[in-house]
Coordinates of C-alpha atoms in Angstrom, one line a residue:
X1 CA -3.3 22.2 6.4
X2 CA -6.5 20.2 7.3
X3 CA -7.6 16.5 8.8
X4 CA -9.7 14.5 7.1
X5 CA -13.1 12.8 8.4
X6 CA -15.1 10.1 6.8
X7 CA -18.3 9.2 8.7
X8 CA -20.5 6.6 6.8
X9 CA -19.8 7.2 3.4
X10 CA -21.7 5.2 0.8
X11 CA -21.4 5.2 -3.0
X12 CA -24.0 3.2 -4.9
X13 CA -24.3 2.9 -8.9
X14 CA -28.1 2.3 -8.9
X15 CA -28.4 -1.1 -7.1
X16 CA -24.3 -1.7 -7.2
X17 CA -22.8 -0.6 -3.9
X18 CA -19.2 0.3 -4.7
X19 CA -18.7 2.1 -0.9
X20 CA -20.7 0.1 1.7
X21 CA -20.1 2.2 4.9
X22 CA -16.7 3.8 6.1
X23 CA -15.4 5.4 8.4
X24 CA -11.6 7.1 8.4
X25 CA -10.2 10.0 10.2
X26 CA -7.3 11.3 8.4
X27 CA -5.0 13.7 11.2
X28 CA -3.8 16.7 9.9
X29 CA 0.1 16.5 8.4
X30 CA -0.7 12.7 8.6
X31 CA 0.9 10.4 5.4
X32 CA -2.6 7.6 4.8
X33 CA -2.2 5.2 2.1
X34 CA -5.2 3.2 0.5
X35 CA -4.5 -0.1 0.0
X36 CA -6.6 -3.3 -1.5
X37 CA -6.4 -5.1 -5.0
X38 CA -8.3 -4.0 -8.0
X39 CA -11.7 -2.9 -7.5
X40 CA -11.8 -2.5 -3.9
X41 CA -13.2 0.8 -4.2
X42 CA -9.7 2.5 -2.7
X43 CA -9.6 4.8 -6.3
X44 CA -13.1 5.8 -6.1
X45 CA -13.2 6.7 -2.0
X46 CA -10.3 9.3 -3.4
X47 CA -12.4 10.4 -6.1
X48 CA -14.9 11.2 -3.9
X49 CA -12.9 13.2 -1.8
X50 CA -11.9 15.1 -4.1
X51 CA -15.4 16.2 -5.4
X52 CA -14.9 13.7 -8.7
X53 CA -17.8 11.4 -7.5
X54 CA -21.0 12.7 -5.9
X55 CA -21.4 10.9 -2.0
X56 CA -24.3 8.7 -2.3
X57 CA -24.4 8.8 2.0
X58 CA -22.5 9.8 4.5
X59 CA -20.4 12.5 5.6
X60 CA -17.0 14.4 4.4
X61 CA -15.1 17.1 6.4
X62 CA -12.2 18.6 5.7
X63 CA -10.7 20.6 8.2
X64 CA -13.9 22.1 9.6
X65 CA -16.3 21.9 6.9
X66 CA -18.8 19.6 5.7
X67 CA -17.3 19.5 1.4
X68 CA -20.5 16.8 0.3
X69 CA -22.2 19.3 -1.5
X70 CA -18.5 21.5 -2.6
X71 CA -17.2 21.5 -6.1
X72 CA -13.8 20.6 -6.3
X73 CA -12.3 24.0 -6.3
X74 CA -13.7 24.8 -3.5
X75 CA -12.2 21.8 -0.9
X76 CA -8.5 23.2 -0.6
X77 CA -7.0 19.4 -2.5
X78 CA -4.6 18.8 -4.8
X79 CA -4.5 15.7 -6.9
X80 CA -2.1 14.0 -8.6
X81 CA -3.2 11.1 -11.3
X82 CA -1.8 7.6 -12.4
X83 CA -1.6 9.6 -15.9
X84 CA 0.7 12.6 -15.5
X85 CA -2.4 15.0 -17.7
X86 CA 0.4 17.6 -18.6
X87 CA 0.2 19.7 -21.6
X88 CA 2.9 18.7 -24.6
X89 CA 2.6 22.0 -26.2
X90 CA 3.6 23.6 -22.7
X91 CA 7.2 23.9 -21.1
X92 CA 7.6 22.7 -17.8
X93 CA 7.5 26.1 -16.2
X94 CA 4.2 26.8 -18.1
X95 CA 2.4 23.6 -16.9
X96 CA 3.2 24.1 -13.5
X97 CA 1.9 27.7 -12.9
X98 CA -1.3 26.5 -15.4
X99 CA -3.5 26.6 -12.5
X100 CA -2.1 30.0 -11.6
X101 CA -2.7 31.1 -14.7
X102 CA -6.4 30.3 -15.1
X103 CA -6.8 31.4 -11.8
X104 CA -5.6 34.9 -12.5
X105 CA -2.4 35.0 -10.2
X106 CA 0.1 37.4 -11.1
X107 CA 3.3 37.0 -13.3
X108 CA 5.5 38.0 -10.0
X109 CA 3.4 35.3 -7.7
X110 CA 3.4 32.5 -10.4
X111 CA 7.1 32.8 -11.0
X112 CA 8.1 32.7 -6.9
X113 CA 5.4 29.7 -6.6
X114 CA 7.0 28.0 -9.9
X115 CA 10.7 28.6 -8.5
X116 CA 9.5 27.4 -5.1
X117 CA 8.4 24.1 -6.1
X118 CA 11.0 23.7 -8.8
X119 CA 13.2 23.9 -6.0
X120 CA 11.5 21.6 -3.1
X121 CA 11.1 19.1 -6.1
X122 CA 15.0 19.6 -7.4
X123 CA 14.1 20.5 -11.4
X124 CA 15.3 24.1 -12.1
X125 CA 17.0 23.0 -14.5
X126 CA 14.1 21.5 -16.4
X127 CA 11.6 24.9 -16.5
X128 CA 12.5 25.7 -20.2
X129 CA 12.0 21.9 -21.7
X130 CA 8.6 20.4 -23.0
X131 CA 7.2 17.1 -22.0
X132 CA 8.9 15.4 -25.0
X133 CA 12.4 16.3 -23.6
X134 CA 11.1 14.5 -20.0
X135 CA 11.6 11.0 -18.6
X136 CA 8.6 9.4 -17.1
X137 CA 9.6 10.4 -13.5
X138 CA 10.2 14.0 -14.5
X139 CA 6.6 14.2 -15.9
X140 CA 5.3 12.7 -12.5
X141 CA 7.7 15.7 -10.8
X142 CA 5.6 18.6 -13.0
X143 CA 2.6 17.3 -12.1
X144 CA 3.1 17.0 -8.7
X145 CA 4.5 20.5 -8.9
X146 CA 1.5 21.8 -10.3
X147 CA -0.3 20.6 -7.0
X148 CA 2.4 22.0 -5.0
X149 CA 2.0 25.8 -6.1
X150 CA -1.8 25.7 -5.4
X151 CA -0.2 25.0 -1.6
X152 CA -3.6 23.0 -1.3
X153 CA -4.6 21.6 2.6
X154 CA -4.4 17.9 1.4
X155 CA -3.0 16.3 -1.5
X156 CA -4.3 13.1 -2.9
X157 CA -2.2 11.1 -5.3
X158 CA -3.9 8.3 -7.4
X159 CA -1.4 5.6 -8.2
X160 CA 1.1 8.2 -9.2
X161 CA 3.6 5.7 -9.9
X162 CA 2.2 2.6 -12.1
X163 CA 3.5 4.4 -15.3
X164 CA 6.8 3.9 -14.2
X165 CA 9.6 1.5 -14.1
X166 CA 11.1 -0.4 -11.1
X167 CA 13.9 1.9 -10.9
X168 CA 11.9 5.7 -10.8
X169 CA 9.0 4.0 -9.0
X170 CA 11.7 3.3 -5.9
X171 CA 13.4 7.2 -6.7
X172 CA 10.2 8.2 -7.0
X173 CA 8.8 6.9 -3.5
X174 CA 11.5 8.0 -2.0
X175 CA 10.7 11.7 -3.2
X176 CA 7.2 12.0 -2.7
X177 CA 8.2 10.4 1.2
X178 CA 10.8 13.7 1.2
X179 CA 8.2 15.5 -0.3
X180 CA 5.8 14.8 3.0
X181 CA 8.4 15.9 5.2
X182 CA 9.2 19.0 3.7
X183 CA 5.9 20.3 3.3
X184 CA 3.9 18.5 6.2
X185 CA 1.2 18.0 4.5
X186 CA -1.7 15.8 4.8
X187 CA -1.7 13.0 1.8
X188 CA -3.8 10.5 1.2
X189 CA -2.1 7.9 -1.1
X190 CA -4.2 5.6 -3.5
X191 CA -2.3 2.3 -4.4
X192 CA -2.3 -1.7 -5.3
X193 CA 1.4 -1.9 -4.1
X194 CA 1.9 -3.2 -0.9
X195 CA 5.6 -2.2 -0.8
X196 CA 4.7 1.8 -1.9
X197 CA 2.2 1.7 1.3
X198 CA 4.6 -0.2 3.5
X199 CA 7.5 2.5 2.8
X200 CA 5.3 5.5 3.0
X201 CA 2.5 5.5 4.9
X202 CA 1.9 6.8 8.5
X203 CA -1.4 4.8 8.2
X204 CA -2.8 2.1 6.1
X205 CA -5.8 1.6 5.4
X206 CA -6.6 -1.7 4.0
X207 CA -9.7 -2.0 1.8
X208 CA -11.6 -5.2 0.1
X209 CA -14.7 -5.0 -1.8
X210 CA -15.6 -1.1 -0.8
X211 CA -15.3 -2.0 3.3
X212 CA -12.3 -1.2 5.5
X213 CA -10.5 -4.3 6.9
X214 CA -8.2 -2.4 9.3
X215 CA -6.3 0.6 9.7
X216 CA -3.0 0.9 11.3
X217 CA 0.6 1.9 11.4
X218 CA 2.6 -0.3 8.7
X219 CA 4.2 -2.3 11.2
X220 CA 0.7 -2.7 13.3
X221 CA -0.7 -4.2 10.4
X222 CA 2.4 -6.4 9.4
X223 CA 3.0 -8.0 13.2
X224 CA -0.8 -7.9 14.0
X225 CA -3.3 -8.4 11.2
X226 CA -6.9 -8.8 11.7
X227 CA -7.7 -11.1 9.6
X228 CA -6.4 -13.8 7.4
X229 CA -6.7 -11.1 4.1
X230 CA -4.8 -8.4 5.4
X231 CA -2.4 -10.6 6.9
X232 CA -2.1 -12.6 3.0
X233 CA -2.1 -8.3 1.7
X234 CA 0.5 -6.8 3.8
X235 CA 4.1 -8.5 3.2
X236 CA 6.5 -9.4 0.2
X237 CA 6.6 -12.3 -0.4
X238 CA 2.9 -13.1 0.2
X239 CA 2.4 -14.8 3.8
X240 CA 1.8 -18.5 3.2
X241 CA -1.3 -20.1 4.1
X242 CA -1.9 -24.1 5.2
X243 CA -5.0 -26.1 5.9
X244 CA -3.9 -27.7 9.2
X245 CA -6.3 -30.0 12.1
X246 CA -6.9 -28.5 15.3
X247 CA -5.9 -31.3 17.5
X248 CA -6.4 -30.2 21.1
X249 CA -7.4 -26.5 22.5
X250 CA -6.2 -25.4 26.0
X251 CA -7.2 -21.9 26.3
X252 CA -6.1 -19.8 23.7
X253 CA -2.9 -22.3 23.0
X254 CA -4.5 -24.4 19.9
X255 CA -2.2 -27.6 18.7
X256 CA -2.6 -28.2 14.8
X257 CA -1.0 -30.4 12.1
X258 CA -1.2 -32.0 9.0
X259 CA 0.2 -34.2 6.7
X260 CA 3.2 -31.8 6.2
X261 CA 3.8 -30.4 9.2
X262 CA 4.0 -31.9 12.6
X263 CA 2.2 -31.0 15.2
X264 CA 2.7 -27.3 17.0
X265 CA 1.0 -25.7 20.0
X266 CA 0.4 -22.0 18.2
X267 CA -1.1 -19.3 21.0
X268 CA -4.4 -18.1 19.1
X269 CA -4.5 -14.0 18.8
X270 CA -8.0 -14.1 17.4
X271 CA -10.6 -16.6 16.4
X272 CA -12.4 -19.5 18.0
X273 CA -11.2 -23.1 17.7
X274 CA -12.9 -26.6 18.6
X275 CA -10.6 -30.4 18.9
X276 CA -11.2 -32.0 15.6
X277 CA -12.0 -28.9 13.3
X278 CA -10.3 -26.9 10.9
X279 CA -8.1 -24.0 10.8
X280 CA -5.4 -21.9 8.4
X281 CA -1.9 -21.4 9.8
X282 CA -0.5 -18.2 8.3
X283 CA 3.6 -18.0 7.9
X284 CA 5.3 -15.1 6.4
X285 CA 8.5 -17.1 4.4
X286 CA 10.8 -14.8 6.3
X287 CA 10.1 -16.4 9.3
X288 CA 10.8 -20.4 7.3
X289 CA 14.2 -21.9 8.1
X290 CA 15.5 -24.8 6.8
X291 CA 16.6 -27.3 9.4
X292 CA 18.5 -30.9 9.3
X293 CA 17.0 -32.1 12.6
X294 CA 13.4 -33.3 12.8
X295 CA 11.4 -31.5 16.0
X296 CA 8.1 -30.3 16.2
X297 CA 6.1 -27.9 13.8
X298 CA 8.3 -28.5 10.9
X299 CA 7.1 -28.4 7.3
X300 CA 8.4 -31.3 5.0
X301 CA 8.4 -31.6 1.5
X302 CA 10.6 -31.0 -1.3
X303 CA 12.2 -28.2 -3.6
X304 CA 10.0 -26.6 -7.0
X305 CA 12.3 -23.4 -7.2
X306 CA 15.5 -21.6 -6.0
X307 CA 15.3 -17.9 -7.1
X308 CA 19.0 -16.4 -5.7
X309 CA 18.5 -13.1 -5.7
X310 CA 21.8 -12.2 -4.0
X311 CA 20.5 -10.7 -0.6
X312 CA 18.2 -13.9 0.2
X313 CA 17.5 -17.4 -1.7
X314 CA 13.6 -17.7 -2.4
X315 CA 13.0 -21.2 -1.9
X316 CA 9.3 -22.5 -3.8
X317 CA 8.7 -25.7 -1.5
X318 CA 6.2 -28.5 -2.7
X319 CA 4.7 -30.3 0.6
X320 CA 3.1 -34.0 0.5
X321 CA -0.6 -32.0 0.7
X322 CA 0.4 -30.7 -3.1
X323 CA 0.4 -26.8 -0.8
X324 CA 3.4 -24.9 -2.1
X325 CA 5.5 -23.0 0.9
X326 CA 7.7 -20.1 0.0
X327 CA 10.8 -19.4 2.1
X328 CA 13.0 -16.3 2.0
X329 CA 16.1 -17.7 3.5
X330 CA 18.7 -15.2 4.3
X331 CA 21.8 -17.6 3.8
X332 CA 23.2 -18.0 0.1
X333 CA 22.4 -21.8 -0.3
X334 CA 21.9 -24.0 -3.1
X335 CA 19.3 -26.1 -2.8
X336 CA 18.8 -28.7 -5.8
X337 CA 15.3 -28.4 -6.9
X338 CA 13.5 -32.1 -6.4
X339 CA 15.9 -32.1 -2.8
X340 CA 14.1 -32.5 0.3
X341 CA 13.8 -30.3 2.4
X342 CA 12.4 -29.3 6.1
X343 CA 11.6 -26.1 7.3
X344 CA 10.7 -24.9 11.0
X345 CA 9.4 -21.7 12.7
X346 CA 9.1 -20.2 15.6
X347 CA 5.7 -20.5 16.8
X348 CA 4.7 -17.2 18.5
X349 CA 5.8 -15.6 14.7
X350 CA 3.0 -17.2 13.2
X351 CA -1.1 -16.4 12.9
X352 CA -3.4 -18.9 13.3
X353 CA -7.0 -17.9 11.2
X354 CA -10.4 -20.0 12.2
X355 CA -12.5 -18.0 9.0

C-alpha cells in the first residue's frame, strides 16, 4: 500500500486554469473523498493521478516516488470509472482476470486472484454469466474486481455509482465501505454526492472551482466549516442561509436580525463584524424547531410545503423577507400549508458568515 502526496499541482488548458494550486496528503490505508459540484476540477485532479492527464506544475508521489513523468502502468493504481468499461462478449470471470491476461499471468495465478476477489466482493456465483445477464450493481462489482486482482497500492474510483439507482447506490456504498476495511487500502473517492462522501470518507476534501476549500474528517467539516460554501455543501437538506443586520458586536458575540427573525446574540467562529453592516446566518433545518411561544431568535413566517417522509416532516417555510427556510422536524406533525408558523434554534448550533 502507498500514501499519497500532492504539492502544488496545477493543470492549465492553454490560458484555462482547471487546477490552480493544491496541496493534499493522502495517508496510507486512508478512505479520501473528493467532493465539489460539477466542474470543480475533483474528476480531473483523479485523472491526473492516475497518469490520464499530464501535471501542468507541481508535484505527485506515491508512496516514495515522484509518478509526474510515470505512465499509468507504472504508478501501482487501480481505477474504477462512472461507466462500468466491461467487455459484453466476456463472462464475468473473463473480464476480471483481463488485465491478467494481457499482462501474461498464469492460468493457476489468474484463477486464485479471480476466486479471491469473487469472494471479498460475494459473486461466485456470477463467474460463468456475461454482462447482459448482470444488474447494474453487479457490473460495478466486475469492475471493481478487475481492480482488485491487480492488488494495486491505491484505488481511485470516479463516480462509480451515478449509473445507478437509489436502492444499489446505498448497497453499493455500503460495499465499497466493506470493501476498504477488508483490504485496507488507500482510496481516493471522486464524487458530487454529499451523502456518498459523508458515509465513506475518512477525509473530505472539499473542492470549488479547481482550489481546495478545506479538508477534514466528515464530522469536522459538518460541525465546523470554513466557510459559508462548504458549510451550504456538506449536509442534507442544504443548510439555510439568511441576510440578517449586525446590530451590536461585543467581542466575538455578534447580535443580528431581520425582518423575520428577532434578534439573537450568535458567538462568531470566524469572520469580522462591524454595528450596522451585513452578515449571513447559516442554519442547518435539523437544528429548526417549531415553537408556540415567542422569545428571541425565532424565525416567523408561514408554511409553502410539508413533505412527510415518515422518519421527519420537511417543512418549506416562506418568511416576510420572501427567504424560504427548510426545517427537518423530527415529530410527525401536520402543518397546513399557508399556517403560520415560528421556528427557533439554539444559538451556539448555528454559523454566522461575514463573506
Amino acid at each position: 500500500m502507498a500514501g499519497i502526496t500532492l504539492n502544488d499541482i496545477r493543470k492549465s488548458y492553454g490560458q484555462v486554469h482547471v487546477i490552480k494550486g493544491v496541496d493534499i496528503t493522502v495517508e496510507d490505508g486512508e478512505f479520501v473523498v473528493f467532493v465539489g459540484p460539477s466542474g470543480c476540477g475533483k474528476s480531473t485532479l483523479l485523472r491526473m493521478i492516475a497518469g490520464l492527464e499530464d501535471i501542468t506544475s507541481g508535484t505527485l508521489t506515491i508512496g516514495d516516488r515522484t509518478v509526474n513523468d510515470l505512465p499509468p502502468k507504472d504508478r501501482g493504481v487501480a481505477m474504477v470509472f462512472q461507466s462500468y468499461a466491461i467487455f459484453p462478449h466476456m463472462t464475468v470471470r473473463e473480464n476480471v482476470a483481463f488485465g491478467l491476461t494481457i499482462a501474461g499471468a498464469s492460468k493457476e495465478e489468474k484463477e486464485a486472484k479471480v476466486a479471491e476477489a469473487a469472494r471479498i466482493l460475494q459473486m461466485e456465483h456470477l463467474l460463468d454469466r456475461r454482462p447482459s445477464q448482470l444488474s447494474g450493481g453487479q457490473r460495478q462489482r466486475v469492475a471493481i474486481g478487475r481492480a482488485i486482482v491487480r492488488k494495486p497500492a491505491v484505488f481511485l474510483f470516479d463516480e462509480p455509482l451515478s449509473n445507478l439507482d437509489a436502492a444499489l447506490r446505498m448497497d453499493m456504498r455500503m460495499e465499497i465501505g466493506k470493501l476498504h476495511k477488508t483490504l485496507g487500502a488507500t482510496m481516493i473517492y471522486v464524487t458530487h454526492d454529499q451523502v456518498e462522501a459523508m458515509t465513506l470518507a475518512d477525509k473530505i476534501v472539499v473542492l470549488k472551482d479547481g482550489m481546495v476549500q478545506q479538508i477534514g474528517a466528515p464530522m469536522d467539516l459538518y460541525h465546523n466549516p470554513a466557510n459559508a460554501f462548504v458549510a451550504g455543501f456538506i449536509g442534507s437538506p442544504s443548510m439555510n442561509f439568511l441576510d440578517v443586520d449586525v446590530k451590536a458586536v461585543n467581542g466575538n458575540r455578534i447580535t443580528v436580525a431581520n425582518p423575520s427573525l428577532d434578534p439573537v446574540e450568535i458567538t462568531a467562529r470566524h469572520g469580522s463584524y462591524t454595528a450596522g453592516g451585513k452578515a449571513r446566518l447559516g442554519i442547518r433545518p435539523q437544528y429548526l424547531t417549531p415553537e408556540t411561544d415567542r422569545r428571541s431568535g425565532q424565525l416567523h413566517g408561514k408554511v409553502a410545503l410539508t413533505e412527510r417522509l415518515g422518519a421527519e416532516t420537511v417543512v418549506e417555510v416562506t418568511l416576510a423577507t420572501g427567504k424560504s427556510v427548510i426545517a427537518a422536524l423530527t415529530r410527525d406533525a401536520v402543518y397546513p400549508l399557508g399556517s403560520e408558523i415560528s421556528l427557533s434554534f439554539n444559538p451556539t448550533e448555528v454559523h454566522l458568515f461575514s463573506e
